[in-house]
Amino acid sequence: MSHRFSNIETAPPDAILGLTEAFNADSNPDKLNLSVGVYKDESGKTPILQSVKAAEKKILETEATKGYLPIDGSPDYAADVRNLVFGDTVPQDRVAVVQTPGGTGGLRVAADFMRTQLPQVKIWMPNPTWANHPAIFTAAGVPSDTYRYLADDRTSLDLDGMLQTLRESASPGDVVLLHGCCHNPTGIDPTPEDWKQIAAVVQEKQLLPLIDFAYQGFGDGIEADATGLRTVLAHTDEALVCTSFSKNFGLYSERVGAISLVAASAADATAARSQLKRAVRTNYSNPPRHGGSIVATILSDEALTAQWKEELEAMRVRITRLREQFVETMKTTGKGHDFEFLLRQKGMFSYSGLTPMQVDELKAKYGIYIVGSGRINVAGMSETKMQYFCESVASVL
Ligand code: LMR
């Protein structure tokens, strides 16, 4: 009998995580990994927050079981997600929160839910979007299309193009994927005024917003970053929101996220929750406990909450400083290329305008890893390596 696995084609490396594999194998002592969206401190480490450590200490002392969580996760955790994301903008009984392994887990549950419960709809994604977005929805069998997002100058939002595609090409009832803040990969966010226009189109075309909200706290702050989401929710009574605590609690490997479904009534939310649970059960059965316990422990303790907010703010401020330092350093090393536009971008990422060839050259010559689209993880920069980074960028321009 011939071997069944002999003719399997090797898949290409993941566009984002594959680069870290290559980075780890690189022997260049000056190497710099600005690919995956992970926060790093000045020493290049991804630190565990002090508030997280303190919560883990508490959990170690008090945790009484490793038994399964319910399919939809911990109710305490769900209440925390509801408060952080929605504040008091939506009545609690209209929101079904399901704890998921990371924001990616939430997106996959959303995709499976769409395929079974909304089989006629298409999902519209911004062009560009996070590389895993189309992959997740395609894997789940949900048809997708793109709307204009990036303007031709590649440094700003094409709001008119975005609204026009949604108005002219989307069908009523289609899903529109919106990045709640800190757009990945561009760092280009709509202004509060832009969000009002986006919300108006959502209402006019009866689109179902699916808001990916993975970077709350990294743009302008925890509450300010929810402005767009809350503006959209004021114009529709149904939505899906996928959240992640990978970045804002630094809990990357704990896989802690959620999908929240906002329904028009409590009865609708209950029925929809039962279908979300079905999607979970056939994917991974029920979520991991530890990461959600950390979040719930922090948010149920005033002192730990205050400490977490300070730590998150410190990460946000440091990223902004790195962004400014990069722009400043490029003024002297950048051969006249203007990078001021980076100062208008928000969150971990920036679209640098570097071409795939320049990105390849940076990797091969300088051991600098950034995503092929030219996306730079600003949160991975370091003050001490800024000169090296800027000179390397300048040499490939
Ligand atoms: C990223 O875009 O780098 C992050 O969201 C991490 C990931 O899983 O790709």
mmCIF file of N, CA, C and O and ligand atoms in Angstrom, residues 14 16-17 35-38 104 130 132 184 215 247 349 375, ligand 1:
data_model
loop_
_atom_site.group_PDB
_atom_site.id
_atom_site.type_symbol
_atom_site.label_atom_id
_atom_site.label_comp_id
_atom_site.label_asym_id
_atom_site.label_seq_id
_atom_site.Cartn_x
_atom_site.Cartn_y
_atom_site.Cartn_z
ATOM 1 N N ASP A 14 3.224 30.523 8.090
ATOM 2 C CA ASP A 14 2.234 31.545 8.429
ATOM 3 C C ASP A 14 2.842 32.929 8.200
ATOM 4 O O ASP A 14 4.003 33.175 8.568
ATOM 5 N N ILE A 16 2.568 35.653 9.585
ATOM 6 C CA ILE A 16 3.008 36.410 10.771
ATOM 7 C C ILE A 16 3.817 35.515 11.714
ATOM 8 O O ILE A 16 4.993 35.772 11.983
ATOM 9 N N LEU A 17 3.204 34.422 12.187
ATOM 10 C CA LEU A 17 3.901 33.583 13.176
ATOM 11 C C LEU A 17 5.094 32.850 12.563
ATOM 12 O O LEU A 17 6.060 32.535 13.250
ATOM 13 N N SER A 35 7.810 41.641 13.916
ATOM 14 C CA SER A 35 6.736 41.022 13.129
ATOM 15 C C SER A 35 5.477 40.814 13.973
ATOM 16 O O SER A 35 4.558 41.625 13.908
ATOM 17 N N VAL A 36 5.447 39.776 14.785
ATOM 18 C CA VAL A 36 4.203 39.444 15.499
ATOM 19 C C VAL A 36 3.824 40.536 16.504
ATOM 20 O O VAL A 36 4.694 41.173 17.116
ATOM 21 N N GLY A 37 2.540 40.765 16.653
ATOM 22 C CA GLY A 37 2.028 41.809 17.542
ATOM 23 C C GLY A 37 2.118 41.432 19.001
ATOM 24 O O GLY A 37 1.143 41.029 19.622
ATOM 25 N N VAL A 38 3.311 41.578 19.547
ATOM 26 C CA VAL A 38 3.546 41.249 20.947
ATOM 27 C C VAL A 38 4.308 42.416 21.549
ATOM 28 O O VAL A 38 5.249 42.925 20.929
ATOM 29 N N THR A 104 -8.865 34.867 18.478
ATOM 30 C CA THR A 104 -8.950 33.992 17.301
ATOM 31 C C THR A 104 -10.011 32.922 17.520
ATOM 32 O O THR A 104 -10.795 32.618 16.607
ATOM 33 N N TRP A 130 -6.063 41.931 9.027
ATOM 34 C CA TRP A 130 -5.188 40.923 9.644
ATOM 35 C C TRP A 130 -5.186 39.677 8.746
ATOM 36 O O TRP A 130 -6.257 39.217 8.333
ATOM 37 N N ASN A 132 -4.960 36.649 9.158
ATOM 38 C CA ASN A 132 -5.718 35.474 9.590
ATOM 39 C C ASN A 132 -7.233 35.640 9.424
ATOM 40 O O ASN A 132 -7.967 34.652 9.478
ATOM 41 N N ASN A 184 -5.305 46.623 12.512
ATOM 42 C CA ASN A 184 -4.221 45.688 12.211
ATOM 43 C C ASN A 184 -4.366 45.265 10.758
ATOM 44 O O ASN A 184 -5.365 44.635 10.424
ATOM 45 N N TYR A 215 -7.305 45.191 20.753
ATOM 46 C CA TYR A 215 -6.258 46.090 21.253
ATOM 47 C C TYR A 215 -6.807 47.179 22.170
ATOM 48 O O TYR A 215 -6.226 48.271 22.249
ATOM 49 N N LYS A 247 -3.203 41.045 24.545
ATOM 50 C CA LYS A 247 -2.324 42.219 24.526
ATOM 51 C C LYS A 247 -2.512 43.070 25.776
ATOM 52 O O LYS A 247 -1.539 43.429 26.422
ATOM 53 N N PHE A 349 0.712 48.667 15.737
ATOM 54 C CA PHE A 349 1.220 48.531 14.366
ATOM 55 C C PHE A 349 1.291 49.834 13.605
ATOM 56 O O PHE A 349 0.569 50.771 13.884
ATOM 57 N N ARG A 375 4.103 46.007 7.462
ATOM 58 C CA ARG A 375 3.606 46.284 8.814
ATOM 59 C C ARG A 375 4.731 46.142 9.830
ATOM 60 O O ARG A 375 5.404 45.126 9.871
HETATM 61 C C1 LMR B 1 -0.546 39.850 15.019
HETATM 62 O O1 LMR B 1 -1.266 40.312 14.122
HETATM 63 O O2 LMR B 1 0.688 39.868 14.960
HETATM 64 C C2 LMR B 1 -1.190 39.294 16.250
HETATM 65 O O3 LMR B 1 -2.563 39.438 16.174
HETATM 66 C C3 LMR B 1 -0.757 37.915 16.556
HETATM 67 C C4 LMR B 1 -1.260 36.894 15.579
HETATM 68 O O4 LMR B 1 -1.796 35.894 16.036
HETATM 69 O O5 LMR B 1 -1.094 37.068 14.376
#
